[in-house]
Each structure stands twice: as structure tokens, then as C-alpha cells.
Amino acid sequence: MNRHVNAIAGRLSLRAPQRQSLEILDRITEIAPPRKDVDLDAALAVIHAEYPSVTSFERDFPSLCFALATGVGKTRLMGAFVSYLHLAHGVNNFFVLAPNLTIYNKLIADFTPNTPKYVFKGIAEFATDAPAIITGDNYESMASTLFDITLRCKINIFNISKINSEVRGGKSPRIKRLSEYIGESYFEYLAGLPDLVLLMDESHRYRASAGIKAINELKPVLGLELTATPFTESPRGPVPFKNVILDYPLAKAMADGFVKEPAVVTRKNFNPAGMSPEEIERVKMEDGVRLH
């Protein structure tokens, strides 16, 4: 096992399922090293041989899903993944996708130093040289940061619901527009990076959206999906993900004491018609606060 796994697991106080996820990523990078010119069929075959649950990447690049119950700590695990890939394999470029504005803002806060839930707290290498945080709101003004070779690494955080709204009617997302500062679109810049890793938070919410189809064209060297719901809905019922490499469901999380017994809250005569995903999310949060 790579020495960085033990160090990161200790520094970030990873829970057992989080550490297991990190150990799996370590093994994956050993048997199928992430790179641009990877043979997808060969990579899938070698991964499937050790992890039979992975029957398809479901994308044009290696993509694996870590299905962890809500409350176990997916954001902390993302921090562990970034730390490991950077320290053990020299990966310097990451693209993090949030499903909506609420989680987008939360991720920005959690990846920003000196915030209450900073995901790299304890990682010495990031204490003196924190990653640059580039967002869907400031990437155009941070062009000079892109070519700063003194930076340890760069983490791009984007809101997929905003990208979805931009691509309606077959339009191109804003990040595909030419930038006079970098001589190409930001999208082209990212797609040209040799070590871009895509992290997808709550990926079940936007797996089949137009926005994610555009993002797939970035052709990252590796995709890491995190969700508590590893399936999509269809007229025929739930369709399970084919690339789940770790499944840690709610029942297991409750039995292990990581998640309290949930309470079900319903609203009488609630009609979400005409409400945006952000508005529905706010209603859920407000109801949760009231119950708490």
C-alpha cells in the first residue's frame, strides 16, 4: 500500500469506509494508472477482475462510483482523494462538479482554507501552499492563476445546474466561449491538461443531463463519482450504476454508528411544480431545521 494512504487517513481522521475508499483508489492507480491515452477496454478488464461490480465505466474515460450513505462524509473523502492523487501521483488539476447552487457554495467553503470544515486540515503540504480554488463565477478573472507554475495544484468547482441552464436549446456552455486572456476557451484549456481528474458530487442527480454530456468532452484521466443513491430513475424503475466500486449503504452506516436513525418528514399537499431545484432544496433544509 502506498505510504500516503496511511498518512492521509491519519491526518484527516478518516472513518473506516472513507479509508477503504482511499485504499481502493490507491489500488486502482496501481493496476490502471490514470493517463490520457488509456485503453478503456483493457482498463475495465483489469479493474473488473478485482472489483466484479464494475461492469462498465459508462463514459469515454475511466469513471468509478463510490456509493456512501449521506452523513458518512463524502466531502471529506473528496479532500482525501485530491490529497492522495496530488501527493502520490503528482496530479495538479481537479474539476469538482456540484449538483446545485447550495452544494456548490458549500463545496467552495469546504475547500477554502480557514473555514470550519476545511477538507485539507492536517495536510501539511497544503498548509503552506493551499490549492488555488477556481469557480464557475471567477474563472475568467483568474486567467493568470492558470499558468502560475509555483502553485501546488488547482481545484475547479462548477455548478452543473448552471451549465444545464446554459446548454438548453443546443447552446454551448459559457466555459466553451473564447477567452482573450488564455487564447482559447476555458473548456479547451481544461481538456488539454494531461492530468485532469473529475470529481462528481451527488452524481445521480445529473448523470443523464445535457450539462454532464458537455463535461464528458473534457476527457479527464479519471472520474470519481460520489453519491448515496447509485442509480437513476427511468419509466421502468431504478437503473443501477454499472461502475460502483464501493457500496456502503445507509443500513450499514447506521449499524456502524456513523449515521443516526433517520426521521421521515412529509408536507401535506406539497406541489413542487414551478419550483427550481434550489428552491426545493431550500424547503427541504428549512423543514430539516424545524424538525431538528
mmCIF file of C-alpha atoms in Angstrom:
data_model
loop_
_atom_site.group_PDB
_atom_site.id
_atom_site.type_symbol
_atom_site.label_atom_id
_atom_site.label_comp_id
_atom_site.label_asym_id
_atom_site.label_seq_id
_atom_site.Cartn_x
_atom_site.Cartn_y
_atom_site.Cartn_z
ATOM 1 C CA MET A 1 0.000 0.000 0.000
ATOM 2 C CA ASN A 2 1.216 3.481 -0.847
ATOM 3 C CA ARG A 3 2.657 5.228 2.219
ATOM 4 C CA HIS A 4 0.494 8.264 1.524
ATOM 5 C CA VAL A 5 -2.699 6.307 2.276
ATOM 6 C CA ASN A 6 -1.786 5.797 5.931
ATOM 7 C CA ALA A 7 -0.563 9.367 6.301
ATOM 8 C CA ILE A 8 -3.669 10.941 4.767
ATOM 9 C CA ALA A 9 -6.065 8.613 6.604
ATOM 10 C CA GLY A 10 -4.418 9.596 9.882
ATOM 11 C CA ARG A 11 -4.176 13.331 9.234
ATOM 12 C CA LEU A 12 -7.784 13.606 8.062
ATOM 13 C CA SER A 13 -9.125 11.151 10.683
ATOM 14 C CA LEU A 14 -10.875 9.124 8.009
ATOM 15 C CA ARG A 15 -13.663 6.772 9.034
ATOM 16 C CA ALA A 16 -13.430 3.117 8.034
ATOM 17 C CA PRO A 17 -15.494 3.423 4.806
ATOM 18 C CA GLN A 18 -13.598 6.563 3.818
ATOM 19 C CA ARG A 19 -10.263 4.826 4.364
ATOM 20 C CA GLN A 20 -11.470 1.786 2.423
ATOM 21 C CA SER A 21 -12.400 4.090 -0.457
ATOM 22 C CA LEU A 22 -8.930 5.646 -0.388
ATOM 23 C CA GLU A 23 -7.316 2.195 -0.348
ATOM 24 C CA ILE A 24 -9.402 1.231 -3.385
ATOM 25 C CA LEU A 25 -8.295 4.362 -5.251
ATOM 26 C CA ASP A 26 -4.698 3.517 -4.375
ATOM 27 C CA ARG A 27 -5.118 0.033 -5.837
ATOM 28 C CA ILE A 28 -6.857 1.358 -8.962
ATOM 29 C CA THR A 29 -3.989 3.740 -9.710
ATOM 30 C CA GLU A 30 -1.630 0.784 -9.392
ATOM 31 C CA ILE A 31 -3.417 -1.612 -11.744
ATOM 32 C CA ALA A 32 -4.816 1.011 -14.152
ATOM 33 C CA PRO A 33 -2.674 4.181 -13.917
ATOM 34 C CA PRO A 34 -4.685 7.284 -14.933
ATOM 35 C CA ARG A 35 -3.453 8.788 -18.184
ATOM 36 C CA LYS A 36 -4.829 10.394 -21.336
ATOM 37 C CA ASP A 37 -4.037 7.572 -23.764
ATOM 38 C CA VAL A 38 -5.564 4.792 -21.663
ATOM 39 C CA ASP A 39 -7.066 1.742 -23.376
ATOM 40 C CA LEU A 40 -10.597 1.778 -21.915
ATOM 41 C CA ASP A 41 -11.328 -1.887 -22.594
ATOM 42 C CA ALA A 42 -8.048 -3.018 -21.067
ATOM 43 C CA ALA A 43 -8.503 -0.762 -18.024
ATOM 44 C CA LEU A 44 -12.058 -2.024 -17.490
ATOM 45 C CA ALA A 45 -10.941 -5.651 -17.775
ATOM 46 C CA VAL A 46 -8.203 -5.320 -15.167
ATOM 47 C CA ILE A 47 -10.454 -3.388 -12.756
ATOM 48 C CA HIS A 48 -13.391 -5.770 -13.245
ATOM 49 C CA ALA A 49 -11.096 -8.704 -12.449
ATOM 50 C CA GLU A 50 -10.558 -7.353 -8.922
ATOM 51 C CA TYR A 51 -13.842 -5.465 -8.498
ATOM 52 C CA PRO A 52 -16.566 -7.504 -10.286
ATOM 53 C CA SER A 53 -19.257 -4.901 -9.521
ATOM 54 C CA VAL A 54 -17.626 -2.592 -12.092
ATOM 55 C CA THR A 55 -19.003 -3.813 -15.427
ATOM 56 C CA SER A 56 -18.802 -0.529 -17.344
ATOM 57 C CA PHE A 57 -17.279 2.926 -16.924
ATOM 58 C CA GLU A 58 -20.416 4.356 -18.609
ATOM 59 C CA ARG A 59 -18.258 7.152 -20.022
ATOM 60 C CA ASP A 60 -15.474 7.701 -22.526
ATOM 61 C CA PHE A 61 -12.920 7.714 -19.719
ATOM 62 C CA PRO A 62 -12.370 5.561 -16.606
ATOM 63 C CA SER A 63 -15.063 6.558 -14.112
ATOM 64 C CA LEU A 64 -15.775 4.852 -10.797
ATOM 65 C CA CYS A 65 -18.561 5.387 -8.281
ATOM 66 C CA PHE A 66 -18.138 5.355 -4.512
ATOM 67 C CA ALA A 67 -21.640 4.933 -3.097
ATOM 68 C CA LEU A 68 -21.528 6.144 0.514
ATOM 69 C CA ALA A 69 -24.567 6.868 2.648
ATOM 70 C CA THR A 70 -25.353 10.501 3.371
ATOM 71 C CA GLY A 71 -23.667 11.529 6.607
ATOM 72 C CA VAL A 72 -20.604 9.319 6.226
ATOM 73 C CA GLY A 73 -18.522 12.160 4.829
ATOM 74 C CA LYS A 74 -18.309 12.378 1.034
ATOM 75 C CA THR A 75 -16.816 15.885 1.021
ATOM 76 C CA ARG A 76 -14.038 14.843 3.405
ATOM 77 C CA LEU A 77 -13.417 11.856 1.133
ATOM 78 C CA MET A 78 -13.068 14.191 -1.843
ATOM 79 C CA GLY A 79 -10.393 16.031 0.113
ATOM 80 C CA ALA A 80 -8.633 12.721 0.764
ATOM 81 C CA PHE A 81 -8.835 11.783 -2.931
ATOM 82 C CA VAL A 82 -7.337 15.115 -4.005
ATOM 83 C CA SER A 83 -4.591 14.891 -1.374
ATOM 84 C CA TYR A 84 -3.686 11.339 -2.363
ATOM 85 C CA LEU A 85 -3.671 11.905 -6.129
ATOM 86 C CA HIS A 86 -1.575 15.039 -5.740
ATOM 87 C CA LEU A 87 0.935 13.723 -3.200
ATOM 88 C CA ALA A 88 1.271 10.177 -4.529
ATOM 89 C CA HIS A 89 0.909 10.753 -8.265
ATOM 90 C CA GLY A 90 1.619 14.426 -8.884
ATOM 91 C CA VAL A 91 -1.891 15.246 -10.138
ATOM 92 C CA ASN A 92 -2.271 19.026 -10.117
ATOM 93 C CA ASN A 93 -5.628 19.686 -11.759
ATOM 94 C CA PHE A 94 -9.079 18.785 -10.446
ATOM 95 C CA PHE A 95 -12.601 19.589 -11.624
ATOM 96 C CA VAL A 96 -15.332 19.257 -8.982
ATOM 97 C CA LEU A 97 -18.991 19.207 -10.033
ATOM 98 C CA ALA A 98 -21.792 20.230 -7.667
ATOM 99 C CA PRO A 99 -25.438 19.348 -8.428
ATOM 100 C CA ASN A 100 -26.928 22.708 -7.425
ATOM 101 C CA LEU A 101 -26.182 26.151 -6.045
ATOM 102 C CA THR A 102 -26.483 25.124 -2.385
ATOM 103 C CA ILE A 103 -23.903 22.347 -2.595
ATOM 104 C CA TYR A 104 -21.764 24.448 -4.955
ATOM 105 C CA ASN A 105 -21.426 27.175 -2.310
ATOM 106 C CA LYS A 106 -20.817 24.569 0.399
ATOM 107 C CA LEU A 107 -18.022 22.931 -1.599
ATOM 108 C CA ILE A 108 -16.337 26.271 -2.223
ATOM 109 C CA ALA A 109 -16.408 26.956 1.527
ATOM 110 C CA ASP A 110 -15.157 23.493 2.450
ATOM 111 C CA PHE A 111 -12.218 23.725 0.017
ATOM 112 C CA THR A 112 -11.282 27.219 1.253
ATOM 113 C CA PRO A 113 -8.587 27.458 3.992
ATOM 114 C CA ASN A 114 -9.534 28.618 7.497
ATOM 115 C CA THR A 115 -13.169 27.562 7.220
ATOM 116 C CA PRO A 116 -14.870 25.305 9.820
ATOM 117 C CA LYS A 117 -14.979 22.165 7.642
ATOM 118 C CA TYR A 118 -11.819 22.700 5.591
ATOM 119 C CA VAL A 119 -11.187 19.379 3.837
ATOM 120 C CA PHE A 120 -7.377 19.627 3.880
ATOM 121 C CA LYS A 121 -6.959 20.412 7.569
ATOM 122 C CA GLY A 122 -3.944 18.392 8.714
ATOM 123 C CA ILE A 123 -2.338 18.036 5.276
ATOM 124 C CA ALA A 124 0.993 19.769 5.886
ATOM 125 C CA GLU A 125 1.819 20.223 2.217
ATOM 126 C CA PHE A 126 -1.359 22.259 1.725
ATOM 127 C CA ALA A 127 -0.902 24.278 4.920
ATOM 128 C CA THR A 128 1.870 26.377 3.391
ATOM 129 C CA ASP A 129 0.751 26.143 -0.231
ATOM 130 C CA ALA A 130 -3.012 25.697 -0.457
ATOM 131 C CA PRO A 131 -4.597 24.747 -3.777
ATOM 132 C CA ALA A 132 -5.983 27.572 -5.876
ATOM 133 C CA ILE A 133 -9.787 27.479 -5.878
ATOM 134 C CA ILE A 134 -11.249 28.432 -9.248
ATOM 135 C CA THR A 135 -15.038 28.583 -9.545
ATOM 136 C CA GLY A 136 -17.709 28.915 -12.169
ATOM 137 C CA ASP A 137 -18.030 32.560 -11.123
ATOM 138 C CA ASN A 138 -14.394 33.692 -11.130
ATOM 139 C CA TYR A 139 -12.542 31.563 -13.700
ATOM 140 C CA GLU A 140 -12.441 34.351 -16.288
ATOM 141 C CA SER A 141 -10.771 36.737 -13.847
ATOM 142 C CA MET A 142 -8.223 34.163 -12.699
ATOM 143 C CA ALA A 143 -6.517 33.588 -16.038
ATOM 144 C CA SER A 144 -3.105 34.455 -14.606
ATOM 145 C CA THR A 145 -3.537 31.722 -11.992
ATOM 146 C CA LEU A 146 -3.832 29.052 -14.674
ATOM 147 C CA PHE A 147 -0.236 29.470 -15.768
ATOM 148 C CA ASP A 148 1.294 30.039 -12.345
ATOM 149 C CA ILE A 149 3.746 27.124 -12.121
ATOM 150 C CA THR A 150 4.524 27.928 -8.486
ATOM 151 C CA LEU A 151 1.058 26.822 -7.358
ATOM 152 C CA ARG A 152 0.839 23.357 -5.822
ATOM 153 C CA CYS A 153 -2.434 22.476 -7.567
ATOM 154 C CA LYS A 154 -5.690 23.916 -8.858
ATOM 155 C CA ILE A 155 -9.244 22.869 -7.961
ATOM 156 C CA ASN A 156 -12.059 23.990 -10.257
ATOM 157 C CA ILE A 157 -15.546 23.937 -8.707
ATOM 158 C CA PHE A 158 -18.557 24.297 -11.004
ATOM 159 C CA ASN A 159 -22.337 24.093 -10.612
ATOM 160 C CA ILE A 160 -23.795 21.593 -13.115
ATOM 161 C CA SER A 161 -27.319 23.043 -12.810
ATOM 162 C CA LYS A 162 -25.980 26.377 -14.113
ATOM 163 C CA ILE A 163 -24.262 24.602 -17.002
ATOM 164 C CA ASN A 164 -27.502 22.726 -17.726
ATOM 165 C CA SER A 165 -29.357 26.036 -17.999
ATOM 166 C CA GLU A 166 -26.704 27.361 -20.403
ATOM 167 C CA VAL A 167 -26.880 24.406 -22.804
ATOM 168 C CA ARG A 168 -30.651 24.442 -23.288
ATOM 169 C CA GLY A 169 -31.626 24.509 -26.929
ATOM 170 C CA GLY A 170 -28.321 23.009 -28.017
ATOM 171 C CA LYS A 171 -26.236 26.028 -26.997
ATOM 172 C CA SER A 172 -22.642 25.744 -25.795
ATOM 173 C CA PRO A 173 -21.900 26.404 -22.120
ATOM 174 C CA ARG A 174 -20.190 29.639 -21.201
ATOM 175 C CA ILE A 175 -16.893 27.885 -20.446
ATOM 176 C CA LYS A 176 -16.671 26.932 -24.138
ATOM 177 C CA ARG A 177 -16.543 30.572 -25.225
ATOM 178 C CA LEU A 178 -13.232 32.036 -26.326
ATOM 179 C CA SER A 179 -11.253 33.813 -23.621
ATOM 180 C CA GLU A 180 -8.973 36.602 -24.812
ATOM 181 C CA TYR A 181 -6.827 36.106 -21.724
ATOM 182 C CA ILE A 182 -5.830 32.494 -22.427
ATOM 183 C CA GLY A 183 -6.177 32.425 -26.225
ATOM 184 C CA GLU A 184 -8.755 29.614 -26.177
ATOM 185 C CA SER A 185 -11.885 28.744 -24.254
ATOM 186 C CA TYR A 186 -11.543 27.707 -20.630
ATOM 187 C CA PHE A 187 -13.070 24.382 -21.637
ATOM 188 C CA GLU A 188 -10.347 23.818 -24.240
ATOM 189 C CA TYR A 189 -7.713 24.729 -21.668
ATOM 190 C CA LEU A 190 -9.068 22.142 -19.230
ATOM 191 C CA ALA A 191 -9.468 19.454 -21.908
ATOM 192 C CA GLY A 192 -5.831 19.923 -22.879
ATOM 193 C CA LEU A 193 -4.494 19.280 -19.382
ATOM 194 C CA PRO A 194 -2.613 15.958 -19.095
ATOM 195 C CA ASP A 195 -3.748 15.205 -15.537
ATOM 196 C CA LEU A 196 -7.324 16.477 -15.089
ATOM 197 C CA VAL A 197 -9.356 14.426 -12.582
ATOM 198 C CA LEU A 198 -13.143 14.873 -12.453
ATOM 199 C CA LEU A 199 -14.938 14.555 -9.096
ATOM 200 C CA MET A 200 -18.740 14.379 -9.289
ATOM 201 C CA ASP A 201 -20.653 15.093 -6.079
ATOM 202 C CA GLU A 202 -24.200 13.653 -5.882
ATOM 203 C CA SER A 203 -23.705 12.384 -9.428
ATOM 204 C CA HIS A 204 -27.080 10.620 -9.574
ATOM 205 C CA ARG A 205 -28.809 14.000 -9.856
ATOM 206 C CA TYR A 206 -27.319 14.946 -13.216
ATOM 207 C CA ARG A 207 -25.966 11.748 -14.785
ATOM 208 C CA ALA A 208 -28.093 11.995 -17.914
ATOM 209 C CA SER A 209 -28.268 15.800 -18.162
ATOM 210 C CA ALA A 210 -27.137 17.836 -21.148
ATOM 211 C CA GLY A 211 -24.572 19.574 -18.976
ATOM 212 C CA ILE A 212 -22.778 16.378 -17.983
ATOM 213 C CA LYS A 213 -22.646 15.332 -21.631
ATOM 214 C CA ALA A 214 -20.758 18.536 -22.342
ATOM 215 C CA ILE A 215 -18.477 17.992 -19.357
ATOM 216 C CA ASN A 216 -17.667 14.478 -20.589
ATOM 217 C CA GLU A 217 -15.865 16.091 -23.517
ATOM 218 C CA LEU A 218 -13.182 17.235 -21.096
ATOM 219 C CA LYS A 219 -11.871 13.649 -21.299
ATOM 220 C CA PRO A 220 -10.288 13.601 -17.820
ATOM 221 C CA VAL A 221 -7.775 10.890 -16.945
ATOM 222 C CA LEU A 222 -10.105 9.680 -14.189
ATOM 223 C CA GLY A 223 -13.647 10.273 -12.991
ATOM 224 C CA LEU A 224 -14.674 9.730 -9.363
ATOM 225 C CA GLU A 225 -18.391 9.772 -8.606
ATOM 226 C CA LEU A 226 -19.721 10.137 -5.073
ATOM 227 C CA THR A 227 -23.363 9.559 -4.239
ATOM 228 C CA ALA A 228 -25.638 7.939 -1.691
ATOM 229 C CA THR A 229 -28.034 6.925 -4.470
ATOM 230 C CA PRO A 230 -26.166 4.851 -7.111
ATOM 231 C CA PHE A 231 -28.997 4.625 -9.598
ATOM 232 C CA THR A 232 -31.019 6.800 -11.951
ATOM 233 C CA GLU A 233 -34.798 6.781 -12.387
ATOM 234 C CA SER A 234 -36.423 5.649 -15.615
ATOM 235 C CA PRO A 235 -40.005 4.880 -16.710
ATOM 236 C CA ARG A 236 -39.239 1.228 -15.932
ATOM 237 C CA GLY A 237 -37.868 1.960 -12.484
ATOM 238 C CA PRO A 238 -34.409 2.488 -10.962
ATOM 239 C CA VAL A 239 -31.389 1.802 -13.200
ATOM 240 C CA PRO A 240 -28.334 0.867 -11.085
ATOM 241 C CA PHE A 241 -24.927 2.355 -11.901
ATOM 242 C CA LYS A 242 -22.599 -0.120 -13.593
ATOM 243 C CA ASN A 243 -19.412 1.399 -12.192
ATOM 244 C CA VAL A 244 -19.991 1.129 -8.409
ATOM 245 C CA ILE A 245 -16.711 0.037 -6.877
ATOM 246 C CA LEU A 246 -17.726 0.544 -3.232
ATOM 247 C CA ASP A 247 -21.257 0.341 -1.835
ATOM 248 C CA TYR A 248 -21.702 1.492 1.759
ATOM 249 C CA PRO A 249 -25.480 1.867 2.233
ATOM 250 C CA LEU A 250 -27.451 3.669 4.937
ATOM 251 C CA ALA A 251 -28.244 0.456 6.842
ATOM 252 C CA LYS A 252 -24.522 -0.289 7.179
ATOM 253 C CA ALA A 253 -23.746 3.295 8.203
ATOM 254 C CA MET A 254 -26.443 3.151 10.893
ATOM 255 C CA ALA A 255 -25.220 -0.230 12.163
ATOM 256 C CA ASP A 256 -21.670 1.134 12.398
ATOM 257 C CA GLY A 257 -22.850 4.219 14.280
ATOM 258 C CA PHE A 258 -21.876 6.813 11.668
ATOM 259 C CA VAL A 259 -25.465 7.904 10.958
ATOM 260 C CA LYS A 260 -28.351 8.361 13.373
ATOM 261 C CA GLU A 261 -31.688 6.715 12.726
ATOM 262 C CA PRO A 262 -33.410 8.962 10.170
ATOM 263 C CA ALA A 263 -36.774 10.599 10.613
ATOM 264 C CA VAL A 264 -39.168 10.938 7.688
ATOM 265 C CA VAL A 265 -40.728 14.350 7.110
ATOM 266 C CA THR A 266 -43.592 14.962 4.698
ATOM 267 C CA ARG A 267 -45.547 18.045 3.667
ATOM 268 C CA LYS A 268 -49.292 17.904 3.169
ATOM 269 C CA ASN A 269 -50.422 18.888 -0.339
ATOM 270 C CA PHE A 270 -46.896 19.912 -1.351
ATOM 271 C CA ASN A 271 -46.602 20.714 -5.069
ATOM 272 C CA PRO A 272 -43.056 21.277 -6.402
ATOM 273 C CA ALA A 273 -44.319 22.301 -9.856
ATOM 274 C CA GLY A 274 -42.729 25.543 -10.964
ATOM 275 C CA MET A 275 -40.042 25.410 -8.286
ATOM 276 C CA SER A 276 -36.346 25.330 -9.189
ATOM 277 C CA PRO A 277 -34.058 22.617 -7.732
ATOM 278 C CA GLU A 278 -32.520 25.284 -5.485
ATOM 279 C CA GLU A 279 -35.943 26.322 -4.137
ATOM 280 C CA ILE A 280 -36.892 22.705 -3.425
ATOM 281 C CA GLU A 281 -33.561 22.164 -1.702
ATOM 282 C CA ARG A 282 -34.192 25.235 0.469
ATOM 283 C CA VAL A 283 -37.624 23.918 1.513
ATOM 284 C CA LYS A 284 -36.039 20.611 2.496
ATOM 285 C CA MET A 285 -33.336 22.374 4.509
ATOM 286 C CA GLU A 286 -35.854 24.607 6.287
ATOM 287 C CA ASP A 287 -38.021 21.606 7.180
ATOM 288 C CA GLY A 288 -34.959 19.782 8.477
ATOM 289 C CA VAL A 289 -34.007 22.737 10.672
ATOM 290 C CA ARG A 290 -37.534 22.935 12.081
ATOM 291 C CA LEU A 291 -37.564 19.229 12.887
ATOM 292 C CA HIS A 292 -34.128 19.404 14.478
#
